[in-house]
Coordinates of C-alpha atoms in Angstrom, one line a residue:
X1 CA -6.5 -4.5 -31.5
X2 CA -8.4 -2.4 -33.7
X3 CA -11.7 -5.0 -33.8
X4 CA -11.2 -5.0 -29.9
X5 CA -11.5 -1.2 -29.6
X6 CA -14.4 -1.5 -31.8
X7 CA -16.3 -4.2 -29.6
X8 CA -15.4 -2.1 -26.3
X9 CA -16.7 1.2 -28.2
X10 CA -20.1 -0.4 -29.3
X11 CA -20.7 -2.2 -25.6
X12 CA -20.0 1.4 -24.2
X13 CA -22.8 2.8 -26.6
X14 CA -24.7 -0.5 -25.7
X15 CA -24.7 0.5 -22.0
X16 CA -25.5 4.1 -22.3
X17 CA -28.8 3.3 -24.6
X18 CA -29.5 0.9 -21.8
X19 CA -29.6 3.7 -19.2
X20 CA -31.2 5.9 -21.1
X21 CA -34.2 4.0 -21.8
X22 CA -34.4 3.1 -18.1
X23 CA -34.5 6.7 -17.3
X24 CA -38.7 7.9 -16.7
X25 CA -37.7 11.5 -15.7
X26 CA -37.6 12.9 -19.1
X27 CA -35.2 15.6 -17.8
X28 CA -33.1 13.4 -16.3
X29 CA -33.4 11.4 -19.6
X30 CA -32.3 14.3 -22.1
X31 CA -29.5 15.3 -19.8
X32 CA -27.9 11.7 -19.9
X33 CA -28.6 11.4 -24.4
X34 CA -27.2 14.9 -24.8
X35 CA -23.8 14.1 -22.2
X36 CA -23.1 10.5 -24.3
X37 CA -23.8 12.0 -27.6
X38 CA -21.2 14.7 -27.1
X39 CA -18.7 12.2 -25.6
X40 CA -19.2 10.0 -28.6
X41 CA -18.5 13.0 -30.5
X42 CA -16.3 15.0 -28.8
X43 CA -17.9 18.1 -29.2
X44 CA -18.4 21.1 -27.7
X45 CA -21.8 22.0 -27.3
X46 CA -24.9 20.3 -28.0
X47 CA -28.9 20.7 -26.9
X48 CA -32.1 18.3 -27.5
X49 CA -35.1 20.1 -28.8
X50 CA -38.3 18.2 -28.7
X51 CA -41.0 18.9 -31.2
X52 CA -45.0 19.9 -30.7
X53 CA -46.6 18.8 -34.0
X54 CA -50.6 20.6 -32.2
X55 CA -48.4 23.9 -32.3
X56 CA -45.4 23.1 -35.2
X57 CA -43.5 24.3 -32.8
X58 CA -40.0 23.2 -31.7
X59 CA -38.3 23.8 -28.1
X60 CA -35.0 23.2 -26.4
X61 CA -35.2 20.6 -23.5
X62 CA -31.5 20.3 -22.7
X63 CA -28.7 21.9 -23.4
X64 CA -24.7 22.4 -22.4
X65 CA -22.0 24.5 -23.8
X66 CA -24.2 27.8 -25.1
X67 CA -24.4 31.4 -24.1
X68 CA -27.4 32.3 -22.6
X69 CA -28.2 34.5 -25.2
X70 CA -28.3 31.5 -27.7
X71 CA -30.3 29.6 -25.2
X72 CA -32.7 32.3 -24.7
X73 CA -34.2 31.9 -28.1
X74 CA -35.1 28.4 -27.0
X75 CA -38.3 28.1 -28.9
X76 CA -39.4 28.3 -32.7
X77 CA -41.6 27.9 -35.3
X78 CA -40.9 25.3 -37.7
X79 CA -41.0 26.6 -41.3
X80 CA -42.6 24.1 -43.8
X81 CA -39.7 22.9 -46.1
X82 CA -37.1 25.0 -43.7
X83 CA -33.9 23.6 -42.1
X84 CA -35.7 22.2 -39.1
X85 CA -38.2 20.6 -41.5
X86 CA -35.9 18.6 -43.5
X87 CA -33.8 17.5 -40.7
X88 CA -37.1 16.2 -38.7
X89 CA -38.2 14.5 -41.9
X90 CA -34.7 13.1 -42.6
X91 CA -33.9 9.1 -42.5
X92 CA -30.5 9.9 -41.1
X93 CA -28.5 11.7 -39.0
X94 CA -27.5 15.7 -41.2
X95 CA -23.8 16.8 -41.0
X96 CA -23.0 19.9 -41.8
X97 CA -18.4 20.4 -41.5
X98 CA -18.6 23.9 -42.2
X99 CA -21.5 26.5 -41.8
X100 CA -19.7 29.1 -43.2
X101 CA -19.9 27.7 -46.6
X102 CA -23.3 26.5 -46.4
X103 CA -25.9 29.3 -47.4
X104 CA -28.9 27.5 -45.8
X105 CA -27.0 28.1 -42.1
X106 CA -28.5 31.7 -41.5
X107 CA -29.8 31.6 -38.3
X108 CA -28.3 34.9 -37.0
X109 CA -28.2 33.6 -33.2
X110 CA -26.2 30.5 -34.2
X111 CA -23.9 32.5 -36.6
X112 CA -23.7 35.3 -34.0
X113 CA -22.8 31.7 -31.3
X114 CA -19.9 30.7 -33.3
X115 CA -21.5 27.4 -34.3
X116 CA -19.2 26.0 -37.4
X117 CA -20.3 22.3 -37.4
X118 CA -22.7 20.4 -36.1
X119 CA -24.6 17.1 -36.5
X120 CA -28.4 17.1 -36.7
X121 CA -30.3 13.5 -35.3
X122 CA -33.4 13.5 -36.0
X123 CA -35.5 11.7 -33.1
X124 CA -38.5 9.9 -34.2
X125 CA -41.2 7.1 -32.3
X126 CA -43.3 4.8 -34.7
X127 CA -42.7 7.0 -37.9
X128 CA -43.8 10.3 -36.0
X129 CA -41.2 13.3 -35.0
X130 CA -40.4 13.5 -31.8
X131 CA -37.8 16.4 -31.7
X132 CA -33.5 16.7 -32.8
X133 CA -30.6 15.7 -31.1
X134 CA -28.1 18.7 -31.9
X135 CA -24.6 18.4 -31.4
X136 CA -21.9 21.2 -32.3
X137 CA -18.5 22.9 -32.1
X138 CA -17.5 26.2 -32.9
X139 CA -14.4 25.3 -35.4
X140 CA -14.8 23.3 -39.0
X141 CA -14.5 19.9 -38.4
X142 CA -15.1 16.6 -40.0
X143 CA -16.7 13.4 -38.2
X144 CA -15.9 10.0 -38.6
X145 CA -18.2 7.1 -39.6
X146 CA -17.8 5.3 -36.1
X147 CA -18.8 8.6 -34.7
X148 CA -22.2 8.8 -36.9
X149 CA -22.6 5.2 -36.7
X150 CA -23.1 5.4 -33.0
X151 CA -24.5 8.7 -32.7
X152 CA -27.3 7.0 -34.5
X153 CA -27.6 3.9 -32.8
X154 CA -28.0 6.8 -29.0
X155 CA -30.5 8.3 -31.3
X156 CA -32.7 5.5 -31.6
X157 CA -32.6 4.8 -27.4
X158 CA -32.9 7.8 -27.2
X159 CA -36.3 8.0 -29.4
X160 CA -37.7 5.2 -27.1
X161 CA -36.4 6.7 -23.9
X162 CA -38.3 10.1 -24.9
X163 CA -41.5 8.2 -25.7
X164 CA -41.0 6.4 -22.3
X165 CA -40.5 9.2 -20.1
X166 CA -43.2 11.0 -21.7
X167 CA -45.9 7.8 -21.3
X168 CA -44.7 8.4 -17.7
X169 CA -44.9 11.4 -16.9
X170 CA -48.9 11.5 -18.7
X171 CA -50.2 7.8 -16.5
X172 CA -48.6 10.1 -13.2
X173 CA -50.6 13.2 -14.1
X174 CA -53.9 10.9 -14.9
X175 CA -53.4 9.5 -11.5
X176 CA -53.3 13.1 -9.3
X177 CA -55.3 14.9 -12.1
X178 CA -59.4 15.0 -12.3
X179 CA -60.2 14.3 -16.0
X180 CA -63.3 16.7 -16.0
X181 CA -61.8 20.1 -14.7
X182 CA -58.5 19.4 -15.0
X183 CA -57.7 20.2 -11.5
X184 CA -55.9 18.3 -9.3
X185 CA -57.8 15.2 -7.6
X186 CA -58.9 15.1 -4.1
X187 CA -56.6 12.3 -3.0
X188 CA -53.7 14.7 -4.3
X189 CA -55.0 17.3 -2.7
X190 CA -55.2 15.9 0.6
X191 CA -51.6 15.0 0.4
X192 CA -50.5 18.2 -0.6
X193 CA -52.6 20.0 2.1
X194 CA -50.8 17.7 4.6
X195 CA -47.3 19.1 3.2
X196 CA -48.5 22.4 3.5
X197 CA -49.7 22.4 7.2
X198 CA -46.1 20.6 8.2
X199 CA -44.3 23.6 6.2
X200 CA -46.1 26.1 7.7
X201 CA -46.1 24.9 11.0
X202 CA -41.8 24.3 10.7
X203 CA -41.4 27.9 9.2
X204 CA -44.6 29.4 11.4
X205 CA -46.2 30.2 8.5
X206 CA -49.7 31.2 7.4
X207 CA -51.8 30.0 4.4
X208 CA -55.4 30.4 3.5
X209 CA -58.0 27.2 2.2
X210 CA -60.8 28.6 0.1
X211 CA -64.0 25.9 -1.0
X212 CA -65.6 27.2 -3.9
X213 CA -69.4 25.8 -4.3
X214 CA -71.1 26.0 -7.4
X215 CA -74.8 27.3 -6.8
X216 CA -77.9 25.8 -7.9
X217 CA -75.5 23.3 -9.7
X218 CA -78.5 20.6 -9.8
X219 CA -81.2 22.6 -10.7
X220 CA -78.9 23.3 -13.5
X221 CA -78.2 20.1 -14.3
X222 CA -81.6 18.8 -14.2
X223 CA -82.6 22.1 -16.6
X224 CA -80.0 21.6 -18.9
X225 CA -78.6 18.2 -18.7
X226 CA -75.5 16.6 -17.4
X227 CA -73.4 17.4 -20.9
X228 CA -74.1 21.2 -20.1
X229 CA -73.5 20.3 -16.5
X230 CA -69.6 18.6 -17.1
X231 CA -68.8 21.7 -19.4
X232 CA -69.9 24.2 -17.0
X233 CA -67.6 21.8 -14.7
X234 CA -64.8 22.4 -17.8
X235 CA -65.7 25.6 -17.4
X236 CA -65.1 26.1 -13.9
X237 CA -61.7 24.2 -13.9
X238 CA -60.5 26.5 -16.3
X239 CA -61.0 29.4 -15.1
X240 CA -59.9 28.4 -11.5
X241 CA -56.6 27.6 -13.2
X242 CA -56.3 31.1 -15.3
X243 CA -57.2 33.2 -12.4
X244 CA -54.9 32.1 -9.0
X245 CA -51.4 32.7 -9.0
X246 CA -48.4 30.1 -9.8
X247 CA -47.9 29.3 -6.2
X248 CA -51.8 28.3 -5.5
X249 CA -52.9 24.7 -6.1
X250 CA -56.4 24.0 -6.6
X251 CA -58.6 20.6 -6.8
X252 CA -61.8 19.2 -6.9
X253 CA -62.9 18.5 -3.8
X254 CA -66.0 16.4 -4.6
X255 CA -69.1 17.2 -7.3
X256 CA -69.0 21.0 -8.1
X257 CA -67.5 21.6 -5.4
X258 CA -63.8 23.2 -5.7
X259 CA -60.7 23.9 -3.3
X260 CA -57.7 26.1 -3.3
X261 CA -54.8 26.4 -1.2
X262 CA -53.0 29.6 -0.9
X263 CA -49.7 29.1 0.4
X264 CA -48.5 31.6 2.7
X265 CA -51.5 33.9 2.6
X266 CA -53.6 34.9 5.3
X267 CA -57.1 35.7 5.5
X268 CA -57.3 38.7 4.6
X269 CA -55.4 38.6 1.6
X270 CA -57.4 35.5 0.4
X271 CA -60.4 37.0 0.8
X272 CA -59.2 40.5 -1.2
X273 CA -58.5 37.9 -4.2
X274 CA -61.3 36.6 -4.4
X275 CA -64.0 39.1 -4.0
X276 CA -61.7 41.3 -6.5
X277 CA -60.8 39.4 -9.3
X278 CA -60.9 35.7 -8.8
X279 CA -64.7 34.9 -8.5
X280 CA -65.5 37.8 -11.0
X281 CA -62.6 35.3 -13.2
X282 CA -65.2 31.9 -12.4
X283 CA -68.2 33.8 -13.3
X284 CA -67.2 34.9 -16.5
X285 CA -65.9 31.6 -17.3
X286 CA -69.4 30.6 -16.8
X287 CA -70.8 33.1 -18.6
X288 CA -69.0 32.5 -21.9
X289 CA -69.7 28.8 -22.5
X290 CA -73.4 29.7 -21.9
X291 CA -73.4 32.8 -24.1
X292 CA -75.9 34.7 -22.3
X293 CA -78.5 31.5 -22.1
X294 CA -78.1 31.0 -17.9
X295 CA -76.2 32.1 -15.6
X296 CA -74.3 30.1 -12.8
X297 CA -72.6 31.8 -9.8
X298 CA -70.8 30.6 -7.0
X299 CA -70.4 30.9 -3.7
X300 CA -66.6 30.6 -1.5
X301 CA -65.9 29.6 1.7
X302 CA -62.4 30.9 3.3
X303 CA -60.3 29.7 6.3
X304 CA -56.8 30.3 7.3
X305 CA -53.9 28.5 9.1
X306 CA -53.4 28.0 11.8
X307 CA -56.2 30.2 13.6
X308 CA -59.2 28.8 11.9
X309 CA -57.8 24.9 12.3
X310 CA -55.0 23.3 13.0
X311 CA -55.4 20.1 11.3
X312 CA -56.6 19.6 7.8
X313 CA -59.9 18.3 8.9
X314 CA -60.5 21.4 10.9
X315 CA -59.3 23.7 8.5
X316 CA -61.3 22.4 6.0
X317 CA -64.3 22.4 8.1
X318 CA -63.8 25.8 8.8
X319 CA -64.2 26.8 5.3
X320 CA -67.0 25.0 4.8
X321 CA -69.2 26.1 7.8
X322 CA -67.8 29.6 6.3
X323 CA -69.1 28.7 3.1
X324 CA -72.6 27.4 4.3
X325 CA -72.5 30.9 6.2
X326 CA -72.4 33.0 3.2
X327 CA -75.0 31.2 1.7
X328 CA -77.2 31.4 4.3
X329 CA -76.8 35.2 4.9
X330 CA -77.2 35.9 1.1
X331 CA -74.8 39.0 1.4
X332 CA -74.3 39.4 -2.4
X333 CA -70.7 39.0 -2.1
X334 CA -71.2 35.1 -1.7
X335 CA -67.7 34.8 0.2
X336 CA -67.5 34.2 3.4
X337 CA -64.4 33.5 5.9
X338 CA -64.2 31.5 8.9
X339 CA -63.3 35.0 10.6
X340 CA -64.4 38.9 9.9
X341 CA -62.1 40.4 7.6
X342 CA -62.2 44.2 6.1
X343 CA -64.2 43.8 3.0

């Protein structure tokens, strides 16, 4: 009976590694490791925190069964030869039955939590650290060996689903992502642009396009070189992506040539970002890689929904022609919008 309990318990444990590592949404993939480890368990609480070895940093990913005060501090430092150091370094899984008797346990957030045992896996891909499956309860307590035994057999799926999910989630950001600026592709762009004109039109919303034109971006480039010309490029990604806001999406629309979408934004307000902080943002950008050698400006081109176009090809057009406009005219301000605005 006993050998038959054993066989059911290890094809259970057998089937949850198996969906684990078919899971590619790493979110989706912590949630499912950290609900079978505590079931394994039987535990209270638990949380997966995944490790950054750029920024020796570690930081909770999933988590059930905290306060929100404990889960607020869901981010730290990993001290050389500290608690978090060991564990990461550790061949096996760390069991600690009582914390109140252990005088390494002095995190004052976990004391403060109640935490009074707790089993530390350590998650690793090909001899490298990938984070700490955690899982606790807030009375002493011991564990059995089947328990460990098959907490660490879901800890090595659940190494391989991590790696997995986070392969995934890199190849789908290559694929929508422009590798010299950073921004967001054109294809992705159109598609998003297509989302935002059906949302706007359902909810009878505005939203503003803006084309940002890099001037004189050959002559540079023929001065200076095409190395000089991708990092101005860099350049311009970055700062494009420091200075809109959360909600804004911007691409590369073609060459040095940039676009933003400003979701439920009308002209007006569009055109007060950009002559007042965002362009003054791109410039700077500029300025700084080049360290007073040259200077690049730009010029912007804005257009709103649904006045200025309807469609995506008209609304794009619209910021263009506005863009050409500003250029042409030479007003200093070097933004121009498909209509007048208030400057």
């Amino acid at each position: 009976m006993r050998v038959h309990k054993e066989q059911k318990r290890l094809l259970d444990i057998m089937e949850a590694a198996r969906s684990v590592v078919a899971q590619l949404d790493l979110d989706k993939a912590l949630a499912i490791i950290l609900k079978n480890a505590m079931e394994i368990t039987k535990t209270r609480a638990g949380s997966v925190a995944l490790y950054t070895a750029r920024a020796g940093t570690m930081r909770i990913h999933a988590h059930r069964g905290f306060s929100k005060r404990f889960i607020a501090n869901h981010e730290w430092k990993v001290r050389r030869n500290g608690l978090t150091d060991r564990i990461l370094k550790a061949q096996t899984v760390t069991v600690i039955t009582n914390t109140t008797n252990k005088t390494f346990f002095t995190n004052p957030i976990a004391v403060e939590e109640g935490i009074k045992s707790l089993i530390c896996a350590p998650l690793s891909y090909s001899g490298e650290p990938v984070g700490i499956l955690y899982v606790d309860d807030f009375s002493p307590r011991e564990f059995s060996p089947e328990d460990l035994q098959a907490l660490e057999i879901l800890s090595s799926f659940a190494s391989i689903a991590i790696h997995n999910a986070r392969t995934h989630t890199v190849v789908k950001e290559q694929a929508i992502t422009d590798s010299l600026t950073g921004l967001f592709n054109r294809r992705y762009f159109e598609d998003i642009l297509a989302g935002e004109i059906q949302r706007a039109e359902r909810h009878g919303r505005d939203f503003s396009l803006a084309l940002v034109d890099v001037n004189d971006f050959k002559k540079y480039n023929d001065t200076y070189g095409h190395q000089a010309g991708d990092a101005a490029l860099t350049a311009l990604g970055e700062s494009i992506k420091s200075a809109i806001r959360s909600t804004d999406l911007a691409a590369r629309y073609g060459g040095d040539e940039m676009v933003v979408i400003l979701p439920e934004t009308r002209i007006t307000k569009a055109y007060t970002l950009f002559s007042r902080r965002i362009k003054d943002e791109i410039e700077q950008g500029f300025s700084d890689i080049m360290k007073g050698e040259s200077s690049l400006s730009v010029t912007i081109g804005i257009a709103s929904y649904p006045l200025d176009g309807q469609s995506a090809r008209q609304l794009v057009l619209s910021a263009d022609m506005a863009l050409l406009t500003a250029k042409k005219t030479k007003s200093g301000s070097c933004i121009g919008c498909a209509r007048p605005v208030a400057a």
